[in-house]
CSV table of C-alpha atoms in Angstrom, one decimal:
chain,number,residue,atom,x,y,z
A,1,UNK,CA,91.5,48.2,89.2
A,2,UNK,CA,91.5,50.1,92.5
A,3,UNK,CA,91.2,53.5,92.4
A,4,UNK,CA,92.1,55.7,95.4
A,5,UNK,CA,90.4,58.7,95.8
A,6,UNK,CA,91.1,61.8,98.8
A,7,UNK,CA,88.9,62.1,101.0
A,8,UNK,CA,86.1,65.0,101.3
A,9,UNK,CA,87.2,67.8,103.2
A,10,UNK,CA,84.8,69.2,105.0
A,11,UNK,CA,86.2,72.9,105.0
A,12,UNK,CA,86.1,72.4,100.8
A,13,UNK,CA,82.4,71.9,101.6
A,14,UNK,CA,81.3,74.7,104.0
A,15,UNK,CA,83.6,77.2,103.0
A,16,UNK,CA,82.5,78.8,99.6
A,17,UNK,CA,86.0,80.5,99.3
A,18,UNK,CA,88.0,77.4,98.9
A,19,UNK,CA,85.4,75.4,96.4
A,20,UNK,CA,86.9,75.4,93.3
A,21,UNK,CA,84.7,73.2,91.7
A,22,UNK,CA,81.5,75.5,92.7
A,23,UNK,CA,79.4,78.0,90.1
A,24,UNK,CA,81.8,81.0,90.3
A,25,UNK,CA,78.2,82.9,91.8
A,26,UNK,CA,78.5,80.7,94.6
A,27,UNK,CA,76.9,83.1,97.3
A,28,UNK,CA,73.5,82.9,99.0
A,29,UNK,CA,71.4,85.4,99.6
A,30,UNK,CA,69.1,84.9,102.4
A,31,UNK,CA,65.6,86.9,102.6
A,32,UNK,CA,64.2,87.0,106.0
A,33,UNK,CA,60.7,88.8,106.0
A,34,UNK,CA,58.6,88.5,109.6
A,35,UNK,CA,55.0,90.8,110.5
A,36,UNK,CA,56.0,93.5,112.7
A,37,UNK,CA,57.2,92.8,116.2
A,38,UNK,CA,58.4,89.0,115.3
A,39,UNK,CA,62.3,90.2,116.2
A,40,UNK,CA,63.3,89.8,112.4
A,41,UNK,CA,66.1,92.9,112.8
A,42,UNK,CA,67.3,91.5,116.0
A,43,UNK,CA,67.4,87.7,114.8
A,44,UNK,CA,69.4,89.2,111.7
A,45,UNK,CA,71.5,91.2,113.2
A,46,UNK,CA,72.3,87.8,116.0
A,47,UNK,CA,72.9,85.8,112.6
A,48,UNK,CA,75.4,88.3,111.3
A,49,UNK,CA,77.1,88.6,114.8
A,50,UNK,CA,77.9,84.9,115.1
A,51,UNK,CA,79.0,84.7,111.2
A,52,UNK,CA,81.4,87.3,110.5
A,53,UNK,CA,81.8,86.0,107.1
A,54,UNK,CA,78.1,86.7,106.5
A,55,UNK,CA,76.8,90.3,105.1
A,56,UNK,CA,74.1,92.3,106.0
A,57,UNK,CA,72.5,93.9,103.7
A,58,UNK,CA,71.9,98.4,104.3
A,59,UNK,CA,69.1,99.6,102.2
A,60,UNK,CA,68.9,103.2,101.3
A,61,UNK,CA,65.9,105.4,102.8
A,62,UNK,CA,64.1,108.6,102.7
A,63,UNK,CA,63.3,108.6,106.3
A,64,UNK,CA,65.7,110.5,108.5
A,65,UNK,CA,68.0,109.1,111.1
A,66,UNK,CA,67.2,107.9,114.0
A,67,UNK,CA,69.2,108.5,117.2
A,68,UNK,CA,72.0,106.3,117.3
A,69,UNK,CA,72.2,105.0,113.0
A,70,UNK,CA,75.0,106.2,111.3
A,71,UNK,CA,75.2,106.3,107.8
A,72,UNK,CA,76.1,103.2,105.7
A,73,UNK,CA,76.2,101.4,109.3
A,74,UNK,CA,72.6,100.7,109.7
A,75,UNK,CA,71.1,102.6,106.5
A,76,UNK,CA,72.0,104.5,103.5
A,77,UNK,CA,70.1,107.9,104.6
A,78,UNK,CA,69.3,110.3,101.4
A,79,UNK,CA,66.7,112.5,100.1
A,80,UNK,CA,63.8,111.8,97.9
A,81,UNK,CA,65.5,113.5,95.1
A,82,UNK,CA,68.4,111.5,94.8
A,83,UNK,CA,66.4,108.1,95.4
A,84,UNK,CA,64.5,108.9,92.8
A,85,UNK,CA,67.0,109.6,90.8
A,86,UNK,CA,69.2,106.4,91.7
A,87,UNK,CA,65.7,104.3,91.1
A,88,UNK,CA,65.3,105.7,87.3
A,89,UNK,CA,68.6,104.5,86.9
A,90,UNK,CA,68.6,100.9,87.8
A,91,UNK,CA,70.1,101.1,90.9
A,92,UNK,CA,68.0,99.2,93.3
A,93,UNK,CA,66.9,95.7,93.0
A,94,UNK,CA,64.1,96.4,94.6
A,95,UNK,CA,62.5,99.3,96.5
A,96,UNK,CA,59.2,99.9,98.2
A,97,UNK,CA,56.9,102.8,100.7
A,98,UNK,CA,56.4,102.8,104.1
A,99,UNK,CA,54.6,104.8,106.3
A,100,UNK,CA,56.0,107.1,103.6
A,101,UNK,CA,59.5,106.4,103.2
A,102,UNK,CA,61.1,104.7,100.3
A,103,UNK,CA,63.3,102.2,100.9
A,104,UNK,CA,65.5,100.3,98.4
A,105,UNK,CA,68.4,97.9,97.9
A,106,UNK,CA,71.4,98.8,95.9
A,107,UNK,CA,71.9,96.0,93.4
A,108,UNK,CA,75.6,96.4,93.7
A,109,UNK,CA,76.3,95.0,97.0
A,110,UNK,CA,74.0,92.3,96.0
A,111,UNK,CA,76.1,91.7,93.2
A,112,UNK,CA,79.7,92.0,94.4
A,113,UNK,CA,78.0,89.2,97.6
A,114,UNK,CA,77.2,86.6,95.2
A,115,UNK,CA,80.6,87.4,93.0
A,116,UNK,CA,82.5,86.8,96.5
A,117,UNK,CA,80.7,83.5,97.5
A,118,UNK,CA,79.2,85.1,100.5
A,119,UNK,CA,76.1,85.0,102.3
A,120,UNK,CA,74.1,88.4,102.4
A,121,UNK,CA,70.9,88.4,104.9
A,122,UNK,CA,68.4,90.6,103.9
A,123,UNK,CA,65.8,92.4,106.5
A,124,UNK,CA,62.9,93.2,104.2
A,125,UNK,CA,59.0,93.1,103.8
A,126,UNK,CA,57.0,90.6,101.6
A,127,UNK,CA,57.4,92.6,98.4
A,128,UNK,CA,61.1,93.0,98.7
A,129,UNK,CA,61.5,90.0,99.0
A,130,UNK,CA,60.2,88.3,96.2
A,131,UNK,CA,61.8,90.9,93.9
A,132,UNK,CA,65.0,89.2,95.0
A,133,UNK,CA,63.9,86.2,95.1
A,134,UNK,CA,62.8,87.4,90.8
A,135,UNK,CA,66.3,89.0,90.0
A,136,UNK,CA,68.5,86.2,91.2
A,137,UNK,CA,66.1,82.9,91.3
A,138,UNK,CA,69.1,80.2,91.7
A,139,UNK,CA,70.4,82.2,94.7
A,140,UNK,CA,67.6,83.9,96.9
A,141,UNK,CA,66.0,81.8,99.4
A,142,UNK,CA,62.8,83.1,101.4
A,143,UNK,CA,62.5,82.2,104.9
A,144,UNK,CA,59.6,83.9,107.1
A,145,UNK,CA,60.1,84.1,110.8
A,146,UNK,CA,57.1,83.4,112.9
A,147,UNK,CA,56.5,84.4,116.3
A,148,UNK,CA,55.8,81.2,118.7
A,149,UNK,CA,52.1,82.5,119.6
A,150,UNK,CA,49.3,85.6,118.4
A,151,UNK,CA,49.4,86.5,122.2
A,152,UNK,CA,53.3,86.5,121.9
A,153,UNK,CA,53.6,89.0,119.1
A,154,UNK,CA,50.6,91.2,121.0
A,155,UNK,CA,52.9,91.7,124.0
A,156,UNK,CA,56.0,92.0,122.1
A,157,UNK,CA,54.5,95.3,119.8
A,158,UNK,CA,52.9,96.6,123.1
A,159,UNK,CA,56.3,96.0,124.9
A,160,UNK,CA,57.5,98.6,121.9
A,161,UNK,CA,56.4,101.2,124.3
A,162,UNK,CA,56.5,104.2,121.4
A,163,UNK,CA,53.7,103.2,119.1
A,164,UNK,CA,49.9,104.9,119.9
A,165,UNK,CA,47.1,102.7,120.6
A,166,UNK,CA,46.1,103.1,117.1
A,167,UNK,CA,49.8,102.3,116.0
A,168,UNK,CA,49.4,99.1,117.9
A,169,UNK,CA,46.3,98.4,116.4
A,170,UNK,CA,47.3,98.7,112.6
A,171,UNK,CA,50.2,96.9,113.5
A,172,UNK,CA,48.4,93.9,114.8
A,173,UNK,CA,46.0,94.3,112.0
A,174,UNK,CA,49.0,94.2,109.5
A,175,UNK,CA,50.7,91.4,111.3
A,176,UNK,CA,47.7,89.1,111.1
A,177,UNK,CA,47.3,89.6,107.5
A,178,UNK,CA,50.8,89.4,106.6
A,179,UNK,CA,50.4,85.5,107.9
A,180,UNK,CA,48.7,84.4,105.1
A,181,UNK,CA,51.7,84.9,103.0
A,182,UNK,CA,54.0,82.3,104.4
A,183,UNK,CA,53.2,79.6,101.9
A,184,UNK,CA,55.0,81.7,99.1
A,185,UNK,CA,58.1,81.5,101.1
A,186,UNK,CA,60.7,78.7,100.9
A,187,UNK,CA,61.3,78.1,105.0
A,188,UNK,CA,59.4,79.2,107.9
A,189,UNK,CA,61.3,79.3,111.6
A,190,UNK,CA,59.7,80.3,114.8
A,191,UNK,CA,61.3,83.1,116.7
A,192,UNK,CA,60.5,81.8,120.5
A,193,UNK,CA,64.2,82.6,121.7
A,194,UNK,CA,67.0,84.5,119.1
A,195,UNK,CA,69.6,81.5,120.0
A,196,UNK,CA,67.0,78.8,118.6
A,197,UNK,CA,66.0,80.8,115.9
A,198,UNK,CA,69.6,81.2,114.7
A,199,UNK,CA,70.2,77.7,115.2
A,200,UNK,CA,67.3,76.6,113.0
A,201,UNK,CA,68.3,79.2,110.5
A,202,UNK,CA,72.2,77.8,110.2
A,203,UNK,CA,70.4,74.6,109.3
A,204,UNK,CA,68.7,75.9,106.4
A,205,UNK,CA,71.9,77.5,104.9
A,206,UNK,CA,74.3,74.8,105.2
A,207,UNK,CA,71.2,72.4,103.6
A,208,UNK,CA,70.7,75.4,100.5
A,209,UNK,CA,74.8,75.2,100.4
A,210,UNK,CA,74.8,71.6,100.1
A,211,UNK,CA,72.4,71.4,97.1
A,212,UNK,CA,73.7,69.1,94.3
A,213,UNK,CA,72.8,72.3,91.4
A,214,UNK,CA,76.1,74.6,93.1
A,215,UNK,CA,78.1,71.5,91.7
A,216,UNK,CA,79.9,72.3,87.9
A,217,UNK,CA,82.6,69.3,87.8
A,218,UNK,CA,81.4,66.5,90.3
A,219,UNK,CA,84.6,64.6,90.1
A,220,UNK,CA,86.8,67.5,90.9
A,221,UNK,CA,85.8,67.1,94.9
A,222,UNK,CA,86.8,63.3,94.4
A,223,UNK,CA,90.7,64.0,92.6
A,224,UNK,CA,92.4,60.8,92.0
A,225,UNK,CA,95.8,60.4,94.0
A,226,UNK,CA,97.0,56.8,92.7
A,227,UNK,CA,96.2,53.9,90.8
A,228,UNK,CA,97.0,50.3,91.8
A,229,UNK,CA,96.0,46.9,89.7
A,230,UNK,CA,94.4,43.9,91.9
């Protein structure tokens, strides 16, 4: 017996809107943590650019606005009152303090990514990170973006040019220890120019896409068109 079978499309592979055969939470959702003055936002925001079928995710602060963010554009700006009050009611997968803010990520959007098939790229710090990586562990990957050298990430937090010499020092302090967390992540990519980085990180999706687990039905990518007898 010869059985003919249609050939893999490609698209059916790559595009997580047309796999039928896939978990119906078929999306990704990519963590990207760095130590301060690595580029993480800016390598994010490149990704995002380049894949408009890709999400960024917008946490909700405390902090005010800085010139230039809009609301539910870069961040979801609100008083400590109302996060508060959001947090006590489950409605942040995660959330965290800096320098005195709170920060926090609806778990909606998270949701309605993974529902969608979509890939949502995440900007946050170590313990953000793995409380994603905790709420949906078939789906979050951990990557941690290095900077190519120590003197590299110097100049680049110096370059800041609005941080005190003090600023820069805790910053460098924090960056250095921050380092010793990279073996709890999944990935690591160096960030010596944004195009490489992006490049390197496109790899690691398409190989998380490809991973035999996302497949329900095997056979349904391999349908049967004809039989003949030999």
């Amino acid at each position: 017996m010869f059985v003919k079978i249609a050939s893999i499309d490609k698209k059916l592979i790559m595009d997580s809107g047309s796999r039928v055969s896939y978990k119906k939470e078929e999306g990704l959702l990519l963590v990207i943590s760095a130590p301060s003055g690595t580029g993480k936002t800016t390598v994010c925001r490149a990704l995002v650019d380049k894949h408009p079928e890709f999400i960024l995710s917008i946490s909700a602060t405390t902090r005010a606005p800085r010139p230039g963010e809009k609301d539910g554009r870069d961040y979801y700006f609100m008083s400590k009152d109302e996060f508060l009050r959001k947090l006590s009611q489950g409605y942040f997968v995660e959330h965290t303090q800096i320098y005195g803010n709170l920060y926090g990520t609806p778990i909606k959007g998270v949701k309605e990514a993974l529902l969608s098939g979509r890939t949502m790229v995440f900007d946050i710090d170590f313990a953000g990170g793995h409380s994603i990586k905790k709420a949906f562990p078939d789906y979050a990957v951990l990557l941690y973006l290095l900077p190519p050298s120590y003197e590299t990430l110097h100049n680049r937090i110096i370059s800041r040019g609005k941080d005190s010499p003090k600023e820069i020092e805790n910053r460098l302090a924090s960056a250095y220890n921050e380092l010793q967390f990279v073996h709890d992540y999944d990935y690591f990519v160096f960030n010596d120019t944004v195009p490489q980085a992006v490049s390197d990180i496109e790899k690691i999706i398409f190989a998380e896409k490809s991973r035999t687990y996302r497949i329900e039905k095997p056979l349904t990518l391999f349908p049967r068109e004809d039989k003949h007898s030999v």
